[in-house]
Short mmCIF file of N, CA, C and O in Angstrom, two decimals:
data_model
loop_
_atom_site.label_atom_id
_atom_site.label_comp_id
_atom_site.label_asym_id
_atom_site.label_seq_id
_atom_site.Cartn_x
_atom_site.Cartn_y
_atom_site.Cartn_z
N MET A 1009 5.10 -27.64 -1.10
CA MET A 1009 5.41 -27.07 -0.72
C MET A 1009 3.97 -26.55 -0.69
O MET A 1009 3.36 -26.28 -1.01
N MET A 1010 4.13 -25.03 -0.04
CA MET A 1010 3.43 -24.83 1.07
C MET A 1010 2.20 -23.63 -0.44
O MET A 1010 3.32 -23.24 -1.01
N ARG A 1011 1.23 -23.49 -1.31
CA ARG A 1011 0.92 -22.11 -0.97
C ARG A 1011 0.29 -20.92 -1.07
O ARG A 1011 -0.46 -21.43 0.04
N TYR A 1012 0.42 -20.29 -1.59
CA TYR A 1012 0.19 -18.78 -0.63
C TYR A 1012 -1.28 -18.58 -1.52
O TYR A 1012 -0.94 -18.57 -2.76
N ARG A 1013 -1.71 -17.32 -0.98
CA ARG A 1013 -2.49 -16.13 -1.90
C ARG A 1013 -2.48 -15.27 -1.96
O ARG A 1013 -2.45 -13.95 -0.74
N VAL A 1014 -1.17 -14.45 -3.13
CA VAL A 1014 -0.66 -14.24 -2.54
C VAL A 1014 -1.90 -12.66 -2.52
O VAL A 1014 -3.16 -12.60 -3.48
N MET A 1015 -1.65 -11.35 -2.03
CA MET A 1015 -2.38 -10.52 -1.47
C MET A 1015 -2.09 -8.84 -2.04
O MET A 1015 -0.63 -8.65 -1.75
N ARG A 1016 -2.62 -7.87 -1.94
CA ARG A 1016 -2.39 -6.86 -2.52
C ARG A 1016 -3.69 -5.94 -1.09
O ARG A 1016 -4.70 -5.44 -1.19
N LEU A 1017 -2.35 -5.14 -0.46
CA LEU A 1017 -3.58 -3.98 0.40
C LEU A 1017 -3.41 -2.24 -0.20
O LEU A 1017 -1.95 -2.26 -0.93
N ILE A 1018 -4.11 -2.42 -0.74
CA ILE A 1018 -4.16 -0.54 -1.28
C ILE A 1018 -4.56 0.34 -0.06
O ILE A 1018 -5.40 0.07 0.47
N VAL A 1019 -3.56 1.77 0.02
CA VAL A 1019 -4.14 2.87 0.84
C VAL A 1019 -4.29 3.74 -0.38
O VAL A 1019 -3.73 4.35 -0.47
N MET A 1020 -5.58 4.88 0.31
CA MET A 1020 -5.84 5.25 -0.43
C MET A 1020 -5.70 6.50 0.82
O MET A 1020 -6.36 7.23 2.01
N PHE A 1021 -5.58 7.60 0.77
CA PHE A 1021 -5.46 8.60 1.21
C PHE A 1021 -5.71 10.32 1.08
O PHE A 1021 -4.96 10.55 0.24
N ASP A 1022 -6.40 11.45 2.27
CA ASP A 1022 -6.34 12.32 1.40
C ASP A 1022 -5.79 13.46 2.73
O ASP A 1022 -7.14 13.25 3.98
N LEU A 1023 -4.66 13.86 2.64
CA LEU A 1023 -4.48 14.47 4.58
C LEU A 1023 -4.20 15.82 4.18
O LEU A 1023 -3.81 16.35 3.48
N PRO A 1024 -4.52 16.74 5.15
CA PRO A 1024 -4.31 18.21 5.07
C PRO A 1024 -3.33 18.36 4.51
O PRO A 1024 -2.35 17.02 5.11
N THR A 1025 -2.78 19.57 4.39
CA THR A 1025 -0.64 19.89 3.50
C THR A 1025 -1.19 21.33 4.63
O THR A 1025 -0.53 21.75 3.70
N LEU A 1026 -2.85 22.24 5.16
CA LEU A 1026 -2.67 23.76 5.86
C LEU A 1026 -1.13 24.44 6.01
O LEU A 1026 -0.80 25.06 5.60
N SER A 1027 -1.01 23.89 7.01
CA SER A 1027 -0.67 23.69 8.26
C SER A 1027 1.07 23.20 7.59
O SER A 1027 0.99 22.21 7.53
N ALA A 1028 2.31 23.83 9.54
CA ALA A 1028 2.70 23.57 8.90
C ALA A 1028 3.53 21.45 9.44
O ALA A 1028 4.02 20.86 9.00
N SER A 1029 2.12 21.91 11.11
CA SER A 1029 2.33 20.45 11.01
C SER A 1029 1.36 19.35 10.00
O SER A 1029 1.48 17.51 10.51
N ASP A 1030 0.94 19.59 9.65
CA ASP A 1030 0.05 18.75 8.48
C ASP A 1030 0.86 18.32 7.67
O ASP A 1030 0.95 17.24 7.44
N ARG A 1031 1.95 19.72 6.44
CA ARG A 1031 2.76 18.54 5.63
C ARG A 1031 3.88 17.47 6.80
O ARG A 1031 3.63 17.03 6.26
N ARG A 1032 3.81 18.27 7.92
CA ARG A 1032 4.83 17.02 8.34
C ARG A 1032 4.04 15.98 8.37
O ARG A 1032 5.00 14.86 8.81
N ASN A 1033 2.77 15.97 9.51
CA ASN A 1033 2.14 14.52 9.49
C ASN A 1033 2.15 14.13 7.75
O ASN A 1033 2.37 12.81 7.80
N TYR A 1034 2.08 15.01 6.81
CA TYR A 1034 1.65 13.44 5.55
C TYR A 1034 2.95 13.11 5.69
O TYR A 1034 3.17 12.18 5.16
N ARG A 1035 4.50 13.80 5.14
CA ARG A 1035 5.67 13.12 5.22
C ARG A 1035 5.90 12.48 6.01
O ARG A 1035 6.18 11.06 4.58
N GLN A 1036 5.96 12.57 7.19
CA GLN A 1036 5.88 11.27 8.15
C GLN A 1036 5.10 9.69 7.70
O GLN A 1036 5.56 9.07 7.87
N PHE A 1037 3.72 10.41 7.69
CA PHE A 1037 2.47 8.81 7.34
C PHE A 1037 3.83 7.90 5.84
O PHE A 1037 3.53 7.14 5.93
N ARG A 1038 3.76 8.92 4.81
CA ARG A 1038 4.48 9.54 3.59
C ARG A 1038 5.82 7.99 3.28
O ARG A 1038 5.55 6.70 2.59
N LYS A 1039 6.49 8.07 4.33
CA LYS A 1039 7.59 7.19 5.14
C LYS A 1039 7.76 6.55 5.50
O LYS A 1039 7.83 5.80 4.91
N HIS A 1040 6.39 6.08 6.63
CA HIS A 1040 6.33 5.11 6.78
C HIS A 1040 5.33 3.92 6.40
O HIS A 1040 5.98 2.11 6.16
N LEU A 1041 5.04 4.36 4.97
CA LEU A 1041 4.21 3.41 3.52
C LEU A 1041 5.69 3.27 3.24
O LEU A 1041 5.60 1.85 2.95
N LEU A 1042 6.28 3.99 2.66
CA LEU A 1042 7.45 3.48 1.84
C LEU A 1042 9.05 2.64 2.57
O LEU A 1042 8.95 1.24 2.03
N GLN A 1043 8.52 3.13 4.40
CA GLN A 1043 9.05 1.57 4.58
C GLN A 1043 8.70 1.02 4.75
O GLN A 1043 9.49 -0.66 5.28
N ASP A 1044 7.07 0.26 4.90
CA ASP A 1044 7.19 -0.86 4.88
C ASP A 1044 6.90 -1.60 4.20
O ASP A 1044 5.92 -2.39 3.00
N GLY A 1045 6.98 -0.82 2.96
CA GLY A 1045 7.02 -1.83 1.48
C GLY A 1045 6.70 -1.40 0.51
O GLY A 1045 6.27 -1.89 -1.18
N PHE A 1046 5.98 -0.73 0.70
CA PHE A 1046 4.42 0.21 -0.32
C PHE A 1046 5.32 0.70 -1.93
O PHE A 1046 6.24 1.70 -1.31
N LEU A 1047 4.33 0.95 -2.15
CA LEU A 1047 4.50 1.72 -4.02
C LEU A 1047 3.45 2.23 -4.03
O LEU A 1047 2.71 2.03 -4.05
N MET A 1048 3.58 3.47 -5.19
CA MET A 1048 3.07 4.88 -5.19
C MET A 1048 3.15 3.92 -5.74
O MET A 1048 3.08 4.15 -7.67
N MET A 1049 0.96 3.69 -6.42
CA MET A 1049 0.68 3.42 -7.81
C MET A 1049 0.15 4.98 -9.05
O MET A 1049 0.60 4.83 -9.73
N GLN A 1050 -0.80 5.98 -7.75
CA GLN A 1050 -0.70 6.98 -8.36
C GLN A 1050 -0.53 8.57 -7.38
O GLN A 1050 -0.51 7.86 -6.04
N GLU A 1051 -1.05 9.25 -7.24
CA GLU A 1051 -0.79 10.00 -5.42
C GLU A 1051 -1.90 10.47 -5.41
O GLU A 1051 -2.73 9.63 -5.20
N SER A 1052 -1.08 10.06 -4.25
CA SER A 1052 -2.11 9.41 -2.14
C SER A 1052 -3.31 8.41 -2.84
O SER A 1052 -3.58 7.59 -1.67
N ILE A 1053 -1.78 7.25 -3.23
CA ILE A 1053 -2.48 5.85 -3.18
C ILE A 1053 -1.56 4.69 -3.62
O ILE A 1053 -1.14 5.31 -4.78
N TYR A 1054 -0.86 4.02 -2.68
CA TYR A 1054 0.13 3.88 -2.91
C TYR A 1054 -0.25 1.32 -2.65
O TYR A 1054 -1.55 1.51 -2.48
N THR A 1055 0.86 0.54 -3.17
CA THR A 1055 -0.11 -0.82 -2.46
C THR A 1055 1.89 -1.25 -1.98
O THR A 1055 2.28 -0.10 -2.60
N CYS A 1056 0.72 -2.55 -1.95
CA CYS A 1056 1.80 -3.39 -1.35
C CYS A 1056 2.01 -4.75 -1.59
O CYS A 1056 0.50 -5.45 -1.33
N ILE A 1057 2.45 -5.96 -2.09
CA ILE A 1057 2.26 -6.68 -2.26
C ILE A 1057 2.51 -7.57 -0.57
O ILE A 1057 3.31 -7.62 0.02
N LEU A 1058 1.61 -8.81 -0.70
CA LEU A 1058 2.13 -9.59 0.84
C LEU A 1058 1.77 -11.18 0.50
O LEU A 1058 0.74 -11.03 -0.50
N ILE A 1059 1.88 -11.83 1.62
CA ILE A 1059 2.13 -12.81 1.18
C ILE A 1059 0.55 -14.37 1.36
O ILE A 1059 0.13 -15.22 0.05
N ASP A 1060 0.10 -12.83 2.47
CA ASP A 1060 -1.42 -13.65 2.93
C ASP A 1060 -2.67 -12.62 2.81
O ASP A 1060 -1.48 -11.78 3.45
N ARG A 1061 -3.44 -13.19 3.15
CA ARG A 1061 -4.64 -11.93 4.11
C ARG A 1061 -4.00 -11.65 5.63
O ARG A 1061 -4.21 -10.88 6.52
N GLN A 1062 -3.93 -12.49 6.10
CA GLN A 1062 -2.95 -13.01 8.13
C GLN A 1062 -1.95 -11.61 7.73
O GLN A 1062 -1.89 -10.65 8.18
N ALA A 1063 -0.88 -11.29 6.78
CA ALA A 1063 -0.41 -10.58 6.68
C ALA A 1063 -0.55 -9.10 6.69
O ALA A 1063 0.15 -8.38 6.76
N ALA A 1064 -2.05 -9.18 5.29
CA ALA A 1064 -2.91 -7.62 5.27
C ALA A 1064 -3.10 -7.51 6.55
O ALA A 1064 -3.43 -6.38 6.91
N ASN A 1065 -3.58 -8.05 7.75
CA ASN A 1065 -4.63 -7.28 8.03
C ASN A 1065 -3.66 -7.25 9.22
O ASN A 1065 -3.97 -5.77 9.75
N LEU A 1066 -2.44 -7.98 9.48
CA LEU A 1066 -1.23 -6.90 10.53
C LEU A 1066 -0.98 -5.43 9.80
O LEU A 1066 -0.32 -4.90 10.62
N LEU A 1067 -0.43 -6.19 8.55
CA LEU A 1067 0.10 -4.20 7.19
C LEU A 1067 -1.38 -3.21 8.08
O LEU A 1067 -0.97 -2.21 8.49
N GLU A 1068 -2.84 -3.84 8.29
CA GLU A 1068 -3.73 -2.86 8.16
C GLU A 1068 -3.07 -2.59 9.70
O GLU A 1068 -3.61 -0.38 9.83
N LYS A 1069 -3.63 -2.42 10.93
CA LYS A 1069 -3.27 -2.74 12.00
C LYS A 1069 -2.10 -1.91 12.29
O LYS A 1069 -2.48 -1.04 12.78
N LYS A 1070 -1.32 -1.99 11.78
CA LYS A 1070 0.41 -1.02 11.59
C LYS A 1070 0.01 0.46 11.52
O LYS A 1070 1.06 1.10 12.38
N ILE A 1071 -0.63 0.39 9.74
CA ILE A 1071 -0.94 1.20 9.47
C ILE A 1071 -2.03 3.00 9.98
O ILE A 1071 -1.05 3.22 9.95
N SER A 1072 -2.49 2.01 10.86
CA SER A 1072 -3.58 2.94 12.25
C SER A 1072 -2.83 2.87 12.93
O SER A 1072 -2.13 3.65 13.87
N LEU A 1073 -1.91 2.73 13.37
CA LEU A 1073 -0.77 3.17 14.85
C LEU A 1073 -0.12 4.50 14.01
O LEU A 1073 0.12 5.07 14.81
N TYR A 1074 0.24 3.97 13.66
CA TYR A 1074 1.33 5.51 13.33
C TYR A 1074 0.78 6.83 11.89
O TYR A 1074 1.10 7.88 11.28
N ALA A 1075 -0.76 6.08 11.36
CA ALA A 1075 -1.70 7.27 11.01
C ALA A 1075 -1.37 8.53 11.89
O ALA A 1075 -2.84 8.66 13.02
N PRO A 1076 -1.87 9.43 10.37
CA PRO A 1076 -2.38 10.23 11.41
C PRO A 1076 -3.65 10.92 11.37
O PRO A 1076 -4.91 10.67 11.40
N GLN A 1077 -4.87 11.86 12.33
CA GLN A 1077 -5.76 12.13 12.99
C GLN A 1077 -6.58 12.75 11.92
O GLN A 1077 -7.58 12.25 12.10
N LYS A 1078 -5.93 13.74 11.23
CA LYS A 1078 -6.69 14.58 10.22
C LYS A 1078 -6.86 14.19 8.82
O LYS A 1078 -5.80 13.65 8.69
N GLY A 1079 -7.75 14.11 8.02
CA GLY A 1079 -6.98 13.62 6.96
C GLY A 1079 -8.72 12.23 7.02
O GLY A 1079 -8.72 11.40 7.83
N LEU A 1080 -8.72 11.74 6.14
CA LEU A 1080 -9.28 10.20 5.97
C LEU A 1080 -8.08 9.23 4.74
O LEU A 1080 -7.41 10.22 3.56
N ILE A 1081 -7.98 8.24 6.09
CA ILE A 1081 -6.95 7.50 5.20
C ILE A 1081 -7.35 6.14 5.18
O ILE A 1081 -9.08 5.03 5.75
N GLN A 1082 -8.13 4.94 4.02
CA GLN A 1082 -8.84 3.51 2.78
C GLN A 1082 -8.07 2.94 3.20
O GLN A 1082 -6.78 3.43 1.88
N THR A 1083 -8.38 1.92 2.91
CA THR A 1083 -7.46 0.00 2.67
C THR A 1083 -8.21 -0.20 2.72
O THR A 1083 -9.40 -0.55 2.55
N MET A 1084 -7.76 -1.18 1.51
CA MET A 1084 -8.44 -1.88 0.94
C MET A 1084 -8.26 -3.16 0.47
O MET A 1084 -6.52 -3.13 -0.33
N ILE A 1085 -7.67 -5.07 0.53
CA ILE A 1085 -7.31 -5.77 0.20
C ILE A 1085 -7.90 -6.82 -0.75
O ILE A 1085 -9.23 -6.54 -1.13
N VAL A 1086 -6.58 -7.14 -1.73
CA VAL A 1086 -8.04 -6.99 -3.35
C VAL A 1086 -6.68 -8.71 -3.86
O VAL A 1086 -5.17 -9.08 -3.19
N THR A 1087 -6.71 -9.83 -4.50
CA THR A 1087 -6.30 -10.55 -4.44
C THR A 1087 -5.32 -10.13 -5.67
O THR A 1087 -5.74 -8.92 -5.93
N GLU A 1088 -3.68 -10.86 -5.59
CA GLU A 1088 -3.62 -10.17 -6.75
C GLU A 1088 -3.82 -10.16 -8.07
O GLU A 1088 -3.73 -9.88 -8.95
N LYS A 1089 -5.22 -11.70 -8.40
CA LYS A 1089 -5.33 -11.57 -9.85
C LYS A 1089 -6.28 -9.85 -9.84
O LYS A 1089 -6.66 -10.23 -10.87
N GLN A 1090 -7.33 -10.40 -8.81
CA GLN A 1090 -7.95 -9.27 -8.86
C GLN A 1090 -7.00 -8.34 -8.64
O GLN A 1090 -7.99 -6.79 -9.96
N TYR A 1091 -6.35 -7.51 -8.81
CA TYR A 1091 -4.96 -6.37 -8.91
C TYR A 1091 -4.78 -6.34 -10.44
O TYR A 1091 -4.77 -5.13 -11.34
N THR A 1092 -4.74 -7.75 -10.97
CA THR A 1092 -3.77 -7.79 -11.95
C THR A 1092 -5.18 -7.39 -13.24
O THR A 1092 -5.00 -6.99 -14.15
N ALA A 1093 -6.02 -7.06 -13.13
CA ALA A 1093 -7.40 -6.49 -13.72
C ALA A 1093 -7.74 -5.72 -14.23
O ALA A 1093 -8.79 -5.50 -14.85
N ILE A 1094 -6.65 -5.01 -13.25
CA ILE A 1094 -6.76 -3.00 -13.11
C ILE A 1094 -7.63 -2.81 -15.22
O ILE A 1094 -6.46 -3.27 -15.55
N ASN A 1095 -7.97 -1.83 -15.00
CA ASN A 1095 -8.10 -1.52 -16.48
C ASN A 1095 -7.60 -0.39 -16.51
O ASN A 1095 -8.12 0.66 -16.31
N TYR A 1096 -6.91 -0.18 -17.70
CA TYR A 1096 -6.18 1.42 -17.64
C TYR A 1096 -6.69 2.50 -18.46
O TYR A 1096 -6.93 1.39 -20.07
N ILE A 1097 -8.23 3.00 -19.05
CA ILE A 1097 -8.50 4.32 -19.41
C ILE A 1097 -7.35 4.98 -20.50
O ILE A 1097 -7.29 5.28 -21.49
N SER A 1098 -6.61 4.99 -18.95
CA SER A 1098 -5.63 6.43 -19.55
C SER A 1098 -5.12 6.03 -19.37
O SER A 1098 -4.25 5.89 -17.95
N GLY A 1099 -2.73 6.86 -20.24
CA GLY A 1099 -2.16 5.51 -18.45
C GLY A 1099 -1.85 4.32 -19.13
O GLY A 1099 -2.34 4.16 -20.39
N ALA A 1100 -0.59 4.57 -19.06
CA ALA A 1100 -0.16 2.87 -18.97
C ALA A 1100 -0.13 2.36 -18.03
O ALA A 1100 0.45 2.88 -16.98
N SER A 1101 0.55 0.74 -17.69
CA SER A 1101 1.08 -0.49 -17.08
C SER A 1101 2.35 0.05 -16.15
O SER A 1101 3.28 1.09 -17.50
N ASN A 1102 2.96 0.51 -14.97
CA ASN A 1102 3.58 0.51 -15.01
C ASN A 1102 4.37 -1.03 -14.76
O ASN A 1102 3.85 -1.75 -14.04
N ASN A 1103 4.81 -1.48 -15.84
CA ASN A 1103 6.05 -2.42 -15.93
C ASN A 1103 7.19 -3.18 -14.40
O ASN A 1103 7.98 -3.63 -15.03
N ASN A 1104 7.48 -2.46 -13.50
CA ASN A 1104 8.83 -1.81 -13.01
C ASN A 1104 8.27 -3.75 -11.88
O ASN A 1104 7.71 -4.25 -11.86
N ILE A 1105 9.77 -4.49 -11.82
CA ILE A 1105 10.13 -5.46 -11.51
C ILE A 1105 10.21 -5.47 -9.15
O ILE A 1105 9.19 -6.32 -9.21
N ASN A 1106 9.82 -4.77 -8.95
CA ASN A 1106 9.73 -4.54 -7.76
C ASN A 1106 7.94 -3.80 -7.84
O ASN A 1106 8.08 -4.27 -6.06
N ASP A 1107 7.14 -3.60 -8.31
CA ASP A 1107 5.66 -4.07 -7.79
C ASP A 1107 5.16 -5.20 -8.41
O ASP A 1107 3.86 -6.07 -8.91
N LYS A 1108 5.87 -6.49 -8.46
CA LYS A 1108 5.43 -8.53 -9.65
C LYS A 1108 5.84 -9.20 -7.69
O LYS A 1108 6.38 -9.04 -6.32
N PHE A 1109 5.53 -10.31 -7.35
CA PHE A 1109 5.31 -11.42 -7.29
C PHE A 1109 6.73 -11.88 -6.99
O PHE A 1109 6.98 -12.43 -6.37
N GLU A 1110 7.19 -11.62 -7.58
CA GLU A 1110 8.53 -11.50 -7.73
C GLU A 1110 9.40 -11.72 -6.88
O GLU A 1110 11.04 -12.13 -7.11
N ARG A 1111 9.49 -11.03 -6.72
CA ARG A 1111 10.36 -9.98 -5.50
C ARG A 1111 9.76 -9.72 -3.86
O ARG A 1111 10.34 -9.68 -3.17
N LEU A 1112 9.00 -10.72 -4.20
CA LEU A 1112 9.19 -11.54 -2.40
C LEU A 1112 9.09 -12.50 -1.49
O LEU A 1112 8.81 -13.76 -2.78
N THR A 1113 10.13 -12.73 -1.55
CA THR A 1113 10.99 -12.72 -1.18
C THR A 1113 10.58 -14.45 0.78
O THR A 1113 9.93 -13.28 1.46
N VAL A 1114 10.31 -15.00 0.34
CA VAL A 1114 9.51 -16.34 2.38
C VAL A 1114 10.89 -16.50 2.07
O VAL A 1114 10.91 -17.44 1.42
N ILE A 1115 11.13 -16.71 3.51
CA ILE A 1115 12.21 -17.34 4.01
C ILE A 1115 11.27 -18.60 5.45
O ILE A 1115 10.50 -18.24 5.83
#
């Protein structure tokens, strides 16, 4: 059986929303993230669980293709172990099954 090193790709963004075209770009960017399997951690921070670093790197490149030109978009790849070590100072963890490795299907 193959062993995988489960990774998380975290996308953080601050996009302008002053004009109608800026708001359209924001909505389209967010829509693309959701279509690519991202879930919202909090406003403007989305995360996606992936099977390995190579898959995370490929998704990162895909995001760069549909990213708006204006604003700030940052990504960070972390292991699942690092991700689960997040400390909650305020608020609580969302124990949604959609955000767990169990939802990842390998064919």
